[in-house]
PDB file of C-alpha atoms in Angstrom:
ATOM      1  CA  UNK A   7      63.488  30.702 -21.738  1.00  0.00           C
ATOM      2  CA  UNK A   8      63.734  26.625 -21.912  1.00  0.00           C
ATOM      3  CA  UNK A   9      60.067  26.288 -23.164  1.00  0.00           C
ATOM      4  CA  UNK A  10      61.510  28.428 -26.137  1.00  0.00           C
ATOM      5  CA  UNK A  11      64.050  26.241 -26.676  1.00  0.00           C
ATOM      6  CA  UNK A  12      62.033  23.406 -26.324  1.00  0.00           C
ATOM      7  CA  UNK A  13      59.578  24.372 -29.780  1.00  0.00           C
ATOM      8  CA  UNK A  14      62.279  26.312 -31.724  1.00  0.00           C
ATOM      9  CA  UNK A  15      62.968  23.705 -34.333  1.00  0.00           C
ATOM     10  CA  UNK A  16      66.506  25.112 -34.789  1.00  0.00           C
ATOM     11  CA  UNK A  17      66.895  24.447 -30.888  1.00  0.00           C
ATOM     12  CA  UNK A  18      66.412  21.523 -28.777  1.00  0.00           C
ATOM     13  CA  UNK A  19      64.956  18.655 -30.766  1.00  0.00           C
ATOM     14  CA  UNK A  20      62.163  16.489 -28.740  1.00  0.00           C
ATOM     15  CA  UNK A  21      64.010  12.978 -28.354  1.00  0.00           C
ATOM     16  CA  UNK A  22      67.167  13.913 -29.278  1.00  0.00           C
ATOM     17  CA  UNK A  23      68.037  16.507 -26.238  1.00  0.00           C
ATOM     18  CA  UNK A  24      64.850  16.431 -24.001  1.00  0.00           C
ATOM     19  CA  UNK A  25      61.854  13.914 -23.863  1.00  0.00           C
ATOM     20  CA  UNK A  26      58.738  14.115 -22.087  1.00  0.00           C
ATOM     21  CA  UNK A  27      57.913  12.664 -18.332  1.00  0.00           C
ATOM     22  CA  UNK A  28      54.052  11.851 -17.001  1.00  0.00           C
ATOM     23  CA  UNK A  29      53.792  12.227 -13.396  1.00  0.00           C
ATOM     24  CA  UNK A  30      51.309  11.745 -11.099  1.00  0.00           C
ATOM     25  CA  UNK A  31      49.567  13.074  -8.184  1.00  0.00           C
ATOM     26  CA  UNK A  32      51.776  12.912  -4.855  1.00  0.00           C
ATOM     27  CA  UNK A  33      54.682  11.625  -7.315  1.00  0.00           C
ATOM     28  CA  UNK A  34      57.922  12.289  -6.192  1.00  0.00           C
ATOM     29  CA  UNK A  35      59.728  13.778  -8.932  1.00  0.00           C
ATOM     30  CA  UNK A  36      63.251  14.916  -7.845  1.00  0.00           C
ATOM     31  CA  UNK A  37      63.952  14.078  -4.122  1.00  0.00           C
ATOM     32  CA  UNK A  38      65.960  16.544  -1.777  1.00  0.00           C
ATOM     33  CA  UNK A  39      69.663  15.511  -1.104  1.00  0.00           C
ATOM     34  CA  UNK A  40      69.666  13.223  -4.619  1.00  0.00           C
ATOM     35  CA  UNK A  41      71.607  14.529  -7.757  1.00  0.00           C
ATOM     36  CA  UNK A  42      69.403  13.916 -11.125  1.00  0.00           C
ATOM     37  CA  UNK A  43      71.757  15.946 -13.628  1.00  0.00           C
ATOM     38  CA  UNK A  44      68.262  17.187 -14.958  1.00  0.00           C
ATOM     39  CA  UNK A  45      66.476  20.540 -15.705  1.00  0.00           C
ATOM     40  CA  UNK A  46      62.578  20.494 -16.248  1.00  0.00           C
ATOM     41  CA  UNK A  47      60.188  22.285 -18.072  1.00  0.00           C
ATOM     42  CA  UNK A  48      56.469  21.891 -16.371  1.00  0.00           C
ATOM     43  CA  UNK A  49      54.473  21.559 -19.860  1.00  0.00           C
ATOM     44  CA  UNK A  50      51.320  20.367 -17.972  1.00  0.00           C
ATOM     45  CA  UNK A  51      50.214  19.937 -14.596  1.00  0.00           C
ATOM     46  CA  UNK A  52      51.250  21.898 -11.502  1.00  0.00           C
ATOM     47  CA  UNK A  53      54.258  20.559  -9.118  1.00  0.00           C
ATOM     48  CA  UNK A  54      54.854  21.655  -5.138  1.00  0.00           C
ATOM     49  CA  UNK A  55      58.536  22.454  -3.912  1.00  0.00           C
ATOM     50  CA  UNK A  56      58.670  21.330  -0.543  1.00  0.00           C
ATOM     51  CA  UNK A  57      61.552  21.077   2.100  1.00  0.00           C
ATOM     52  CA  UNK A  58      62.595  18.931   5.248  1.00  0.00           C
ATOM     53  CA  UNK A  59      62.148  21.050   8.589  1.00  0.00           C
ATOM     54  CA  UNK A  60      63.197  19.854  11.802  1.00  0.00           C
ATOM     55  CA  UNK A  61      61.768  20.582  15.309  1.00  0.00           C
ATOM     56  CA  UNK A  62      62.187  19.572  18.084  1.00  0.00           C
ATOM     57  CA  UNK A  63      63.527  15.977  16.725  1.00  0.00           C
ATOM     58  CA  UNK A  64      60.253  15.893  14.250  1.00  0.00           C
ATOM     59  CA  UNK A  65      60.401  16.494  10.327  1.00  0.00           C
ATOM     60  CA  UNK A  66      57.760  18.073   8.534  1.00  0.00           C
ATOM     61  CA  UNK A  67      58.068  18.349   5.323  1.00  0.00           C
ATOM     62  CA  UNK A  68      56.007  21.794   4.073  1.00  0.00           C
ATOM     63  CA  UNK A  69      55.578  22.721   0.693  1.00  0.00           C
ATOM     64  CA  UNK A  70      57.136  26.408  -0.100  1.00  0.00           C
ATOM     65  CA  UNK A  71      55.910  27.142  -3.743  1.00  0.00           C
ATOM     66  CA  UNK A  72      53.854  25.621  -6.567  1.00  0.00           C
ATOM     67  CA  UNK A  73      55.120  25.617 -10.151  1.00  0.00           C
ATOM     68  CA  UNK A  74      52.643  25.683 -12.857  1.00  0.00           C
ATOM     69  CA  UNK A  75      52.885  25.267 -16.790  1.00  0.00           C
ATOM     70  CA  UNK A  76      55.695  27.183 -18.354  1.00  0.00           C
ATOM     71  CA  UNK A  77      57.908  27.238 -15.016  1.00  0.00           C
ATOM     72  CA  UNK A  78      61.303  25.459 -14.375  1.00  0.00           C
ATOM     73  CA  UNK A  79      62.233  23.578 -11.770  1.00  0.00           C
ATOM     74  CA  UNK A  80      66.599  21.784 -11.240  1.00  0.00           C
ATOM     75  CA  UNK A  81      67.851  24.590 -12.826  1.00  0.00           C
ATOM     76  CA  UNK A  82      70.643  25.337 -10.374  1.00  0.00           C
ATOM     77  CA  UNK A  83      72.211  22.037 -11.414  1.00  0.00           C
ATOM     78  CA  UNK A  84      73.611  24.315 -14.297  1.00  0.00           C
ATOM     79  CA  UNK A  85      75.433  26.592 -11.792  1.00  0.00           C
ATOM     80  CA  UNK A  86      76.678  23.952  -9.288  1.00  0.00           C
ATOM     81  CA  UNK A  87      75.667  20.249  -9.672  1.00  0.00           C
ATOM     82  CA  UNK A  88      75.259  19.627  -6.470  1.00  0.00           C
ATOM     83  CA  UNK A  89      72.272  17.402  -4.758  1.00  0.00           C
ATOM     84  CA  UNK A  90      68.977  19.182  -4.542  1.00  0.00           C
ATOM     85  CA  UNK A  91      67.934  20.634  -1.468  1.00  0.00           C
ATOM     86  CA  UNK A  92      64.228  20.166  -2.034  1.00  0.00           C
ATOM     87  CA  UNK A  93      61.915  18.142  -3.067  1.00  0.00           C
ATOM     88  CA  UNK A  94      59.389  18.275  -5.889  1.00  0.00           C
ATOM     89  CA  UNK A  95      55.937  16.714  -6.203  1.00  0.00           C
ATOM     90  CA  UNK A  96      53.411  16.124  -8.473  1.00  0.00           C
ATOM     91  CA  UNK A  97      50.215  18.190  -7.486  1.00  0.00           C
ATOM     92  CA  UNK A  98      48.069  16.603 -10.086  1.00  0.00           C
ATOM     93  CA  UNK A  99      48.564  14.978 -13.155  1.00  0.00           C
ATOM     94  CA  UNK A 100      50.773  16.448 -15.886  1.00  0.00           C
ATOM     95  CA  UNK A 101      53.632  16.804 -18.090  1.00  0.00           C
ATOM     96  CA  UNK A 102      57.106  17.994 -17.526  1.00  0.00           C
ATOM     97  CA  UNK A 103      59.832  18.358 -20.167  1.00  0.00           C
ATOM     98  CA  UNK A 104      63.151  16.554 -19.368  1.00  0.00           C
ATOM     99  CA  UNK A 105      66.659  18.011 -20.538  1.00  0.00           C
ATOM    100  CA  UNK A 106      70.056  16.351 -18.952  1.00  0.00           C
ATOM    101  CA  UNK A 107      72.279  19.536 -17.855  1.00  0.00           C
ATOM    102  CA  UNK A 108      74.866  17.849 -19.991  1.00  0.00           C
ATOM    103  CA  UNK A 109      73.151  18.262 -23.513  1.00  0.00           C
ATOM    104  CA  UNK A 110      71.893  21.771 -22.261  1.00  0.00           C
ATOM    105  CA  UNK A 111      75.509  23.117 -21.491  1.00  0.00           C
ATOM    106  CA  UNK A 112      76.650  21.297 -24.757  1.00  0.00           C
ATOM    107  CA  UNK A 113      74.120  23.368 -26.598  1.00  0.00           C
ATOM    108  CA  UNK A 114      74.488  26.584 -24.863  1.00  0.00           C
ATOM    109  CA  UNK A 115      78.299  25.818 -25.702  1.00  0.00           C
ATOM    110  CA  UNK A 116      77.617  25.573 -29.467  1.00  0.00           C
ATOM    111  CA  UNK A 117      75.334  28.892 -29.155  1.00  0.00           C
ATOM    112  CA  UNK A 118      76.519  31.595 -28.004  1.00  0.00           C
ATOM    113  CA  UNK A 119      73.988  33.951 -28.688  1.00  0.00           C
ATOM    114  CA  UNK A 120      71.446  31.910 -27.278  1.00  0.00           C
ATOM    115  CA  UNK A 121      73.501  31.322 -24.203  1.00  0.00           C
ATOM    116  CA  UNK A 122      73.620  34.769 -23.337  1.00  0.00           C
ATOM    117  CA  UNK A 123      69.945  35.179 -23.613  1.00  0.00           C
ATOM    118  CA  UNK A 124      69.416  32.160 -21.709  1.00  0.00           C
ATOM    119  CA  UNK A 125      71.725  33.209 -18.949  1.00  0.00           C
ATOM    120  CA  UNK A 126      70.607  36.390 -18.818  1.00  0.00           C
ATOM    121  CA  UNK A 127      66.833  35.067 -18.238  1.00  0.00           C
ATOM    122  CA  UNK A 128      68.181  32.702 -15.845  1.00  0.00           C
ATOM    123  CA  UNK A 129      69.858  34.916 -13.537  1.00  0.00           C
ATOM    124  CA  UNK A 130      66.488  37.269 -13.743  1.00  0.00           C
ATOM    125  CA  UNK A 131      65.037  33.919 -12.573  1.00  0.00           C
ATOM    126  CA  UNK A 132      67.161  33.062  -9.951  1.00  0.00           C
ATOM    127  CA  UNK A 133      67.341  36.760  -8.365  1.00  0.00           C
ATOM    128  CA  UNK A 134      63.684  37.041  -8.087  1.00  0.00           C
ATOM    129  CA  UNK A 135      63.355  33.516  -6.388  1.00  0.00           C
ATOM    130  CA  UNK A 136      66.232  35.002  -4.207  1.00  0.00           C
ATOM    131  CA  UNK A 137      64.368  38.670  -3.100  1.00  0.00           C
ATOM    132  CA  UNK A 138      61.472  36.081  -2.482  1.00  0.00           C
ATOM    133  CA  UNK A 139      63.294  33.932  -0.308  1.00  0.00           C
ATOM    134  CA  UNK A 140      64.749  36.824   1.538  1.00  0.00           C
ATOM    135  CA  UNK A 141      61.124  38.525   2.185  1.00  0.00           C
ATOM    136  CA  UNK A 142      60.271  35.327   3.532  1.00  0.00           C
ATOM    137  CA  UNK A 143      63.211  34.468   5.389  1.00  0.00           C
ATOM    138  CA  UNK A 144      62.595  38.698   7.088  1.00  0.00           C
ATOM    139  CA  UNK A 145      59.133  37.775   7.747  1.00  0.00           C
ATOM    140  CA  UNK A 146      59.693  34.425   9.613  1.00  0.00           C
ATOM    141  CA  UNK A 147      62.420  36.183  11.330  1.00  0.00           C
ATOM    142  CA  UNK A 148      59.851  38.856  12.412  1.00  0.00           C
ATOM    143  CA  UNK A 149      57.715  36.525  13.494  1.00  0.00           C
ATOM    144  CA  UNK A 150      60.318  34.463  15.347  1.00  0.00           C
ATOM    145  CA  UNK A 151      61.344  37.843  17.688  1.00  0.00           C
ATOM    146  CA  UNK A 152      57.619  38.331  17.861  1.00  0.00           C
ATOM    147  CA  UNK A 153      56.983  35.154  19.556  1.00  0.00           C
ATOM    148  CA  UNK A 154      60.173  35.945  21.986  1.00  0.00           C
ATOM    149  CA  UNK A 155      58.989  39.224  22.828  1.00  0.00           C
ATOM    150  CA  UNK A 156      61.593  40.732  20.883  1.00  0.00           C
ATOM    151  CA  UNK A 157      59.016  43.431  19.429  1.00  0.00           C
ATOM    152  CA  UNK A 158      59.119  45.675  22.766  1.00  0.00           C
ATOM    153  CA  UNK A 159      62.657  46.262  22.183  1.00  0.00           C
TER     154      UNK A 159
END
């Protein structure tokens, strides 16, 4: 989807819309409850999505998926703009692609065609991060009752 865009030459140009970002191992890339106004492209290198949990007055901050070459990560800025509600880090070493949601809409604006593709692709991405939050959302729940006793009922 945005890696196409990214080396069509009739697309996004490299400097002009997007430009490339080095990160490093244990590198904080977008930090939950910031804005960035930024989509990214993971051209090398694998990131880790990970999320504040609170118990019992302690945070822990586990990681919840790893994103490797080719996926996108700050994508929902394009739906809502609001702050991020995780956090992204740098696994190892590598290479993300950088594209402010501003020139992206802009673009998408002045393509049509392409914007129905993209959107298209996106919502196919976002609804199968959604069934995958749900099955893990049903089997934490499970677990939950199962630690209550709840599985007797």
């Amino acid at each position: 989807m945005l890696r196409d865009l990214l080396t069509d030459n009739d697309a996004l140009n490299e400097g002009k819309h997007w430009w490339r970002q080095q990160f490093d191992t244990n590198e904080i890339i977008v930090r939950e409850g910031e804005r960035c106004g930024n989509v990214f492209v993971v051209l090398r290198g694998k990131v880790q999505v990970t999320g504040t949990v609170t118990l019992e007055n302690r945070s822990i901050r586990p990681g919840f998926r790893t994103l490797e070459v080719g996926e996108v990560f700050g994508e929902l800025a394009l739906v809502d703009h609001s702050p991020h509600v995780a956090s992204v880090i740098g696994v190892c070493p590598g290479e993300l692609a950088v594209i402010p949601v501003d020139t992206l809409e802009e673009y998408l604006e002045d393509h049509p065609e392409t914007a129905a593709r993209f959107y298209r692709r996106l919502a196919k991405i976002l609804s199968g991060r959604l069934r995958q939050t749900n099955r893990k959302m049903l089997s934490l729940l499970g677990w939950g009752l199962k630690a209550h006793g709840y599985e007797r009922l």
